[in-house]
C-alpha positions as protocol buffer text, in pm:
chain_id: "A"
residue {
  index: 1
  type: GLU
  ca { x: 4122 y: -5497 z: 1684 }
}
residue {
  index: 2
  type: MET
  ca { x: 4120 y: -5527 z: 1297 }
}
residue {
  index: 3
  type: GLN
  ca { x: 3779 y: -5427 z: 1155 }
}
residue {
  index: 4
  type: VAL
  ca { x: 3712 y: -5481 z: 784 }
}
residue {
  index: 5
  type: GLU
  ca { x: 3327 y: -5421 z: 758 }
}
residue {
  index: 6
  type: LYS
  ca { x: 3176 y: -5091 z: 844 }
}
residue {
  index: 7
  type: LEU
  ca { x: 3013 y: -5081 z: 1188 }
}
residue {
  index: 8
  type: ASN
  ca { x: 2820 y: -4779 z: 1333 }
}
residue {
  index: 9
  type: GLY
  ca { x: 2884 y: -4880 z: 1692 }
}
residue {
  index: 10
  type: PHE
  ca { x: 3257 y: -4944 z: 1638 }
}
residue {
  index: 11
  type: CYS
  ca { x: 3380 y: -4686 z: 1875 }
}
residue {
  index: 12
  type: VAL
  ca { x: 3137 y: -4818 z: 2154 }
}
residue {
  index: 13
  type: ARG
  ca { x: 3252 y: -5155 z: 2073 }
}
residue {
  index: 14
  type: ILE
  ca { x: 3638 y: -5032 z: 2102 }
}
residue {
  index: 15
  type: VAL
  ca { x: 3514 y: -4880 z: 2475 }
}
residue {
  index: 16
  type: TYR
  ca { x: 3344 y: -5220 z: 2553 }
}
residue {
  index: 17
  type: TYR
  ca { x: 3673 y: -5416 z: 2514 }
}
residue {
  index: 18
  type: GLN
  ca { x: 3907 y: -5172 z: 2666 }
}
residue {
  index: 19
  type: SER
  ca { x: 3642 y: -5187 z: 2988 }
}
residue {
  index: 20
  type: LYS
  ca { x: 3693 y: -5563 z: 2987 }
}
residue {
  index: 21
  type: LEU
  ca { x: 4056 y: -5540 z: 2964 }
}
residue {
  index: 22
  type: ILE
  ca { x: 4068 y: -5318 z: 3286 }
}
residue {
  index: 23
  type: THR
  ca { x: 3804 y: -5495 z: 3491 }
}
residue {
  index: 24
  type: ASP
  ca { x: 3970 y: -5812 z: 3418 }
}
residue {
  index: 25
  type: GLN
  ca { x: 4291 y: -5730 z: 3574 }
}
residue {
  index: 26
  type: ILE
  ca { x: 4174 y: -5735 z: 3969 }
}
residue {
  index: 27
  type: VAL
  ca { x: 3919 y: -5921 z: 4152 }
}
residue {
  index: 28
  type: SER
  ca { x: 3737 y: -5858 z: 4451 }
}
residue {
  index: 29
  type: GLY
  ca { x: 3965 y: -5722 z: 4727 }
}
residue {
  index: 30
  type: ASP
  ca { x: 4244 y: -5622 z: 4525 }
}
residue {
  index: 31
  type: LYS
  ca { x: 4384 y: -5244 z: 4514 }
}
residue {
  index: 32
  type: TYR
  ca { x: 4313 y: -5043 z: 4222 }
}
residue {
  index: 33
  type: GLU
  ca { x: 4678 y: -4960 z: 4185 }
}
residue {
  index: 34
  type: LYS
  ca { x: 4742 y: -5325 z: 4053 }
}
residue {
  index: 35
  type: ILE
  ca { x: 4560 y: -5200 z: 3731 }
}
residue {
  index: 36
  type: ASN
  ca { x: 4805 y: -5111 z: 3435 }
}
residue {
  index: 37
  type: GLN
  ca { x: 4773 y: -4894 z: 3152 }
}
residue {
  index: 38
  type: THR
  ca { x: 4558 y: -5017 z: 2856 }
}
residue {
  index: 39
  type: ILE
  ca { x: 4603 y: -4899 z: 2506 }
}
residue {
  index: 40
  type: SER
  ca { x: 4344 y: -5000 z: 2251 }
}
residue {
  index: 41
  type: ILE
  ca { x: 4467 y: -4997 z: 1904 }
}
residue {
  index: 42
  type: ALA
  ca { x: 4207 y: -5026 z: 1612 }
}
residue {
  index: 43
  type: ILE
  ca { x: 4300 y: -5096 z: 1242 }
}
residue {
  index: 44
  type: CYS
  ca { x: 4002 y: -5009 z: 1006 }
}
residue {
  index: 45
  type: ASN
  ca { x: 3973 y: -5059 z: 644 }
}
residue {
  index: 46
  type: TYR
  ca { x: 3755 y: -4787 z: 609 }
}
residue {
  index: 47
  type: VAL
  ca { x: 3714 y: -4409 z: 705 }
}
residue {
  index: 48
  type: LEU
  ca { x: 3612 y: -4400 z: 1085 }
}
residue {
  index: 49
  type: PHE
  ca { x: 3677 y: -4002 z: 1119 }
}
residue {
  index: 50
  type: PRO
  ca { x: 3542 y: -3846 z: 789 }
}
residue {
  index: 51
  type: ASN
  ca { x: 3614 y: -3483 z: 932 }
}
residue {
  index: 52
  type: ASN
  ca { x: 4012 y: -3517 z: 927 }
}
residue {
  index: 53
  type: ASN
  ca { x: 4241 y: -3643 z: 681 }
}
residue {
  index: 54
  type: GLU
  ca { x: 4477 y: -3814 z: 957 }
}
residue {
  index: 55
  type: TYR
  ca { x: 4505 y: -4182 z: 931 }
}
residue {
  index: 56
  type: LEU
  ca { x: 4677 y: -4186 z: 1284 }
}
residue {
  index: 57
  type: ASN
  ca { x: 4452 y: -4065 z: 1585 }
}
residue {
  index: 58
  type: ARG
  ca { x: 4516 y: -4090 z: 1926 }
}
residue {
  index: 59
  type: PHE
  ca { x: 4248 y: -4034 z: 2237 }
}
residue {
  index: 60
  type: SER
  ca { x: 4278 y: -3971 z: 2604 }
}
residue {
  index: 61
  type: ILE
  ca { x: 4026 y: -3886 z: 2859 }
}
residue {
  index: 62
  type: LEU
  ca { x: 4075 y: -3508 z: 2909 }
}
residue {
  index: 63
  type: ASN
  ca { x: 3906 y: -3214 z: 3093 }
}
residue {
  index: 64
  type: GLU
  ca { x: 3699 y: -3038 z: 2816 }
}
residue {
  index: 65
  type: LYS
  ca { x: 3800 y: -2695 z: 2911 }
}
residue {
  index: 66
  type: THR
  ca { x: 4181 y: -2706 z: 3021 }
}
residue {
  index: 67
  type: SER
  ca { x: 4274 y: -3044 z: 2833 }
}
residue {
  index: 68
  type: GLU
  ca { x: 4423 y: -3168 z: 3162 }
}
residue {
  index: 69
  type: PRO
  ca { x: 4419 y: -3540 z: 3163 }
}
residue {
  index: 70
  type: PHE
  ca { x: 4180 y: -3708 z: 3382 }
}
residue {
  index: 71
  type: THR
  ca { x: 4378 y: -4048 z: 3409 }
}
residue {
  index: 72
  type: GLU
  ca { x: 4654 y: -4219 z: 3184 }
}
residue {
  index: 73
  type: ILE
  ca { x: 4507 y: -4560 z: 3257 }
}
residue {
  index: 74
  type: VAL
  ca { x: 4340 y: -4560 z: 2902 }
}
residue {
  index: 75
  type: LYS
  ca { x: 4418 y: -4467 z: 2565 }
}
residue {
  index: 76
  type: TYR
  ca { x: 4286 y: -4542 z: 2245 }
}
residue {
  index: 77
  type: VAL
  ca { x: 4468 y: -4542 z: 1920 }
}
residue {
  index: 78
  type: THR
  ca { x: 4302 y: -4572 z: 1570 }
}
residue {
  index: 79
  type: ILE
  ca { x: 4420 y: -4616 z: 1229 }
}
residue {
  index: 80
  type: GLU
  ca { x: 4230 y: -4587 z: 904 }
}
residue {
  index: 81
  type: LEU
  ca { x: 4385 y: -4770 z: 636 }
}
residue {
  index: 82
  type: PRO
  ca { x: 4213 y: -4600 z: 340 }
}
residue {
  index: 83
  type: LYS
  ca { x: 4360 y: -4247 z: 443 }
}
residue {
  index: 84
  type: VAL
  ca { x: 4720 y: -4409 z: 447 }
}
residue {
  index: 85
  type: PRO
  ca { x: 4898 y: -4219 z: 147 }
}
residue {
  index: 86
  type: LYS
  ca { x: 5039 y: -4418 z: -145 }
}
residue {
  index: 87
  type: GLU
  ca { x: 5381 y: -4251 z: -109 }
}
residue {
  index: 88
  type: ASN
  ca { x: 5587 y: -4285 z: 177 }
}
residue {
  index: 89
  type: ASP
  ca { x: 5516 y: -3989 z: 397 }
}
residue {
  index: 90
  type: GLY
  ca { x: 5849 y: -4040 z: 589 }
}
residue {
  index: 91
  type: THR
  ca { x: 5714 y: -4177 z: 895 }
}
residue {
  index: 92
  type: ALA
  ca { x: 5843 y: -4526 z: 1070 }
}
residue {
  index: 93
  type: LEU
  ca { x: 5463 y: -4624 z: 1075 }
}
residue {
  index: 94
  type: TRP
  ca { x: 5388 y: -4584 z: 700 }
}
residue {
  index: 95
  type: PRO
  ca { x: 5594 y: -4919 z: 569 }
}
residue {
  index: 96
  type: LEU
  ca { x: 5430 y: -5137 z: 855 }
}
residue {
  index: 97
  type: LEU
  ca { x: 5082 y: -5025 z: 727 }
}
residue {
  index: 98
  type: GLN
  ca { x: 5169 y: -5134 z: 394 }
}
residue {
  index: 99
  type: CYS
  ca { x: 5210 y: -5479 z: 532 }
}
residue {
  index: 100
  type: PHE
  ca { x: 4838 y: -5468 z: 603 }
}
residue {
  index: 101
  type: LEU
  ca { x: 4779 y: -5367 z: 238 }
}
residue {
  index: 102
  type: CYS
  ca { x: 4968 y: -5606 z: 62 }
}
residue {
  index: 103
  type: LYS
  ca { x: 4764 y: -5821 z: -162 }
}
residue {
  index: 104
  type: SER
  ca { x: 4989 y: -6156 z: -163 }
}
residue {
  index: 105
  type: GLU
  ca { x: 5305 y: -6295 z: -33 }
}
residue {
  index: 106
  type: GLU
  ca { x: 5498 y: -6172 z: -323 }
}
residue {
  index: 107
  type: ASP
  ca { x: 5408 y: -5806 z: -228 }
}
residue {
  index: 108
  type: PHE
  ca { x: 5489 y: -5863 z: 113 }
}
residue {
  index: 109
  type: GLU
  ca { x: 5839 y: -5991 z: 11 }
}
residue {
  index: 110
  type: MET
  ca { x: 5914 y: -5711 z: -219 }
}
residue {
  index: 111
  type: LEU
  ca { x: 5815 y: -5470 z: 66 }
}
residue {
  index: 112
  type: THR
  ca { x: 6060 y: -5608 z: 282 }
}
residue {
  index: 113
  type: LYS
  ca { x: 6321 y: -5591 z: 67 }
}
residue {
  index: 114
  type: GLU
  ca { x: 6245 y: -5227 z: -22 }
}
residue {
  index: 115
  type: TYR
  ca { x: 6219 y: -5141 z: 364 }
}
residue {
  index: 116
  type: PRO
  ca { x: 6458 y: -5400 z: 538 }
}
residue {
  index: 117
  type: GLN
  ca { x: 6406 y: -5231 z: 868 }
}
residue {
  index: 118
  type: ILE
  ca { x: 6048 y: -5342 z: 936 }
}
residue {
  index: 119
  type: GLY
  ca { x: 6216 y: -5677 z: 928 }
}
residue {
  index: 120
  type: LYS
  ca { x: 6063 y: -5921 z: 1236 }
}
residue {
  index: 121
  type: ILE
  ca { x: 5794 y: -5639 z: 1309 }
}
residue {
  index: 122
  type: GLY
  ca { x: 5650 y: -5686 z: 940 }
}
residue {
  index: 123
  type: VAL
  ca { x: 5629 y: -6060 z: 971 }
}
residue {
  index: 124
  type: LYS
  ca { x: 5460 y: -6027 z: 1308 }
}
residue {
  index: 125
  type: VAL
  ca { x: 5211 y: -5794 z: 1134 }
}
residue {
  index: 126
  type: ARG
  ca { x: 5162 y: -6060 z: 853 }
}
residue {
  index: 127
  type: ARG
  ca { x: 5110 y: -6329 z: 1126 }
}
residue {
  index: 128
  type: LEU
  ca { x: 4844 y: -6090 z: 1309 }
}
residue {
  index: 129
  type: SER
  ca { x: 4668 y: -6075 z: 940 }
}
residue {
  index: 130
  type: LEU
  ca { x: 4650 y: -6446 z: 945 }
}
residue {
  index: 131
  type: ARG
  ca { x: 4555 y: -6483 z: 1284 }
}
residue {
  index: 132
  type: GLN
  ca { x: 4249 y: -6223 z: 1214 }
}
residue {
  index: 133
  type: LYS
  ca { x: 4106 y: -6454 z: 978 }
}
residue {
  index: 134
  type: LEU
  ca { x: 4107 y: -6759 z: 1272 }
}
residue {
  index: 135
  type: ARG
  ca { x: 3987 y: -6494 z: 1513 }
}
residue {
  index: 136
  type: PHE
  ca { x: 3691 y: -6420 z: 1264 }
}
residue {
  index: 137
  type: ILE
  ca { x: 3596 y: -6801 z: 1271 }
}
residue {
  index: 138
  type: ALA
  ca { x: 3628 y: -6828 z: 1657 }
}
residue {
  index: 139
  type: LEU
  ca { x: 3413 y: -6545 z: 1733 }
}
residue {
  index: 140
  type: SER
  ca { x: 3147 y: -6638 z: 1951 }
}
residue {
  index: 141
  type: ARG
  ca { x: 2783 y: -6667 z: 1823 }
}
residue {
  index: 142
  type: GLN
  ca { x: 2700 y: -6389 z: 2072 }
}
residue {
  index: 143
  type: MET
  ca { x: 2945 y: -6140 z: 1948 }
}
residue {
  index: 144
  type: LEU
  ca { x: 2834 y: -6241 z: 1573 }
}
residue {
  index: 145
  type: ARG
  ca { x: 2486 y: -6162 z: 1619 }
}
residue {
  index: 146
  type: MET
  ca { x: 2568 y: -5826 z: 1794 }
}
residue {
  index: 147
  type: ASP
  ca { x: 2787 y: -5737 z: 1499 }
}
residue {
  index: 148
  type: ILE
  ca { x: 2508 y: -5871 z: 1240 }
}
residue {
  index: 149
  type: ALA
  ca { x: 2240 y: -5637 z: 1418 }
}
residue {
  index: 150
  type: ASP
  ca { x: 2511 y: -5346 z: 1409 }
}
residue {
  index: 151
  type: MET
  ca { x: 2541 y: -5385 z: 1029 }
}
residue {
  index: 152
  type: LYS
  ca { x: 2180 y: -5429 z: 1005 }
}
residue {
  index: 153
  type: ASP
  ca { x: 2094 y: -5098 z: 1182 }
}
residue {
  index: 154
  type: THR
  ca { x: 2375 y: -4939 z: 949 }
}
residue {
  index: 155
  type: ALA
  ca { x: 2238 y: -5063 z: 624 }
}
residue {
  index: 156
  type: LEU
  ca { x: 1865 y: -4977 z: 737 }
}
residue {
  index: 157
  type: ALA
  ca { x: 2009 y: -4626 z: 821 }
}
residue {
  index: 158
  type: GLU
  ca { x: 2174 y: -4590 z: 496 }
}
residue {
  index: 159
  type: GLY
  ca { x: 1865 y: -4695 z: 305 }
}
residue {
  index: 160
  type: ARG
  ca { x: 1629 y: -4469 z: 492 }
}
residue {
  index: 161
  type: ALA
  ca { x: 1869 y: -4177 z: 417 }
}
residue {
  index: 162
  type: GLU
  ca { x: 1888 y: -4260 z: 41 }
}
residue {
  index: 163
  type: GLY
  ca { x: 1462 y: -4277 z: 70 }
}
residue {
  index: 164
  type: LEU
  ca { x: 1432 y: -3948 z: 230 }
}
residue {
  index: 165
  type: GLU
  ca { x: 1676 y: -3784 z: -33 }
}
residue {
  index: 166
  type: GLU
  ca { x: 1452 y: -3921 z: -278 }
}
residue {
  index: 167
  type: GLY
  ca { x: 1151 y: -3812 z: -122 }
}
residue {
  index: 168
  type: ARG
  ca { x: 1286 y: -3434 z: -90 }
}
residue {
  index: 169
  type: ALA
  ca { x: 1385 y: -3425 z: -438 }
}
residue {
  index: 170
  type: ALA
  ca { x: 1037 y: -3532 z: -545 }
}
residue {
  index: 171
  type: GLY
  ca { x: 918 y: -3248 z: -350 }
}
residue {
  index: 172
  type: LEU
  ca { x: 582 y: -3431 z: -254 }
}
residue {
  index: 173
  type: ALA
  ca { x: 445 y: -3578 z: 84 }
}
residue {
  index: 174
  type: GLU
  ca { x: 353 y: -3916 z: -101 }
}
residue {
  index: 175
  type: GLY
  ca { x: 705 y: -3903 z: -233 }
}
residue {
  index: 176
  type: ARG
  ca { x: 888 y: -3883 z: 105 }
}
residue {
  index: 177
  type: ALA
  ca { x: 660 y: -4135 z: 245 }
}
residue {
  index: 178
  type: ALA
  ca { x: 748 y: -4355 z: -63 }
}
residue {
  index: 179
  type: GLY
  ca { x: 1108 y: -4276 z: -37 }
}
residue {
  index: 180
  type: ILE
  ca { x: 1122 y: -4379 z: 338 }
}
residue {
  index: 181
  type: ALA
  ca { x: 931 y: -4692 z: 244 }
}
residue {
  index: 182
  type: GLU
  ca { x: 1157 y: -4788 z: -41 }
}
residue {
  index: 183
  type: GLY
  ca { x: 1472 y: -4678 z: 176 }
}
residue {
  index: 184
  type: ARG
  ca { x: 1349 y: -4937 z: 454 }
}
residue {
  index: 185
  type: VAL
  ca { x: 1296 y: -5220 z: 217 }
}
residue {
  index: 186
  type: GLU
  ca { x: 1641 y: -5167 z: 35 }
}
residue {
  index: 187
  type: GLY
  ca { x: 1812 y: -5128 z: 384 }
}
residue {
  index: 188
  type: ARG
  ca { x: 1628 y: -5476 z: 512 }
}
residue {
  index: 189
  type: ALA
  ca { x: 1749 y: -5633 z: 204 }
}
residue {
  index: 190
  type: GLU
  ca { x: 2102 y: -5512 z: 238 }
}
residue {
  index: 191
  type: ALA
  ca { x: 2109 y: -5622 z: 594 }
}
residue {
  index: 192
  type: ASP
  ca { x: 1993 y: -5977 z: 487 }
}
residue {
  index: 193
  type: GLU
  ca { x: 2251 y: -6006 z: 230 }
}
residue {
  index: 194
  type: ILE
  ca { x: 2507 y: -5900 z: 487 }
}
residue {
  index: 195
  type: ILE
  ca { x: 2349 y: -6164 z: 723 }
}
residue {
  index: 196
  type: LYS
  ca { x: 2404 y: -6423 z: 461 }
}
residue {
  index: 197
  type: ALA
  ca { x: 2737 y: -6324 z: 356 }
}
residue {
  index: 198
  type: LYS
  ca { x: 2858 y: -6353 z: 733 }
}
residue {
  index: 199
  type: ASP
  ca { x: 2698 y: -6709 z: 754 }
}
residue {
  index: 200
  type: GLU
  ca { x: 2874 y: -6814 z: 399 }
}
residue {
  index: 201
  type: ALA
  ca { x: 3206 y: -6649 z: 524 }
}
residue {
  index: 202
  type: LEU
  ca { x: 3203 y: -6871 z: 835 }
}
residue {
  index: 203
  type: SER
  ca { x: 3129 y: -7192 z: 630 }
}
residue {
  index: 204
  type: GLU
  ca { x: 3395 y: -7110 z: 376 }
}
residue {
  index: 205
  type: GLN
  ca { x: 3662 y: -6990 z: 615 }
}
residue {
  index: 206
  type: ALA
  ca { x: 3612 y: -7311 z: 813 }
}
residue {
  index: 207
  type: ALA
  ca { x: 3797 y: -7514 z: 545 }
}
residue {
  index: 208
  type: GLU
  ca { x: 4084 y: -7284 z: 574 }
}
residue {
  index: 209
  type: ILE
  ca { x: 4168 y: -7305 z: 939 }
}
residue {
  index: 210
  type: ALA
  ca { x: 4414 y: -7604 z: 896 }
}
residue {
  index: 211
  type: GLN
  ca { x: 4604 y: -7418 z: 618 }
}
residue {
  index: 212
  type: LEU
  ca { x: 4636 y: -7100 z: 814 }
}
residue {
  index: 213
  type: LYS
  ca { x: 4753 y: -7288 z: 1121 }
}
residue {
  index: 214
  type: ALA
  ca { x: 5005 y: -7458 z: 921 }
}
residue {
  index: 215
  type: ARG
  ca { x: 5110 y: -7145 z: 780 }
}
residue {
  index: 216
  type: LEU
  ca { x: 5164 y: -6988 z: 1112 }
}
residue {
  index: 217
  type: ALA
  ca { x: 5312 y: -7285 z: 1218 }
}
residue {
  index: 218
  type: ARG
  ca { x: 5601 y: -7262 z: 952 }
}
residue {
  index: 219
  type: LYS
  ca { x: 5649 y: -6900 z: 1034 }
}
residue {
  index: 220
  type: ASN
  ca { x: 5692 y: -6948 z: 1389 }
}
């Protein structure tokens, strides 16, 4: 999963997708032993966990007291691109993540020359970036509405927080009430802008489908 826009419910979304990966493996009458391990990898273009500086985080289901694993059937991996250091940290992952941060094909070509070891894997990462644009266009209306609703809630919560802060600074009850009201208005306005931008993005990116598919075909 690649996520560019901030969503408050993103972690829950990952769990939802993970659950479908598990339940879709078997049908009624099958044995549970048929279920294979599933690993969800989420690459975010924003900070998901502000309380730590690690750009790579791994999660499992563990005993809260002893850390004994409950099951190995599910694992979650998150990668936060803004936390990736600008200088090579010596890990094998760092050059690959630079593929997501390239702004142009020229940047990507320079990267592969400097780090030839990423080779075909780097090309696949670039293909994934292209397919992500196609996937965005192909999102079902239901999932799009869910994302928009989440973004609207996020914007509204941020607007309320800003309004409350202004109200506290004023130190007056009416200031607090006015701040909340203003925050709600700003939050709704921002949410409306997000919805409008989403619709515009869908319209604009529809024209890119043929070009992106052609590029993928050439790379294949």
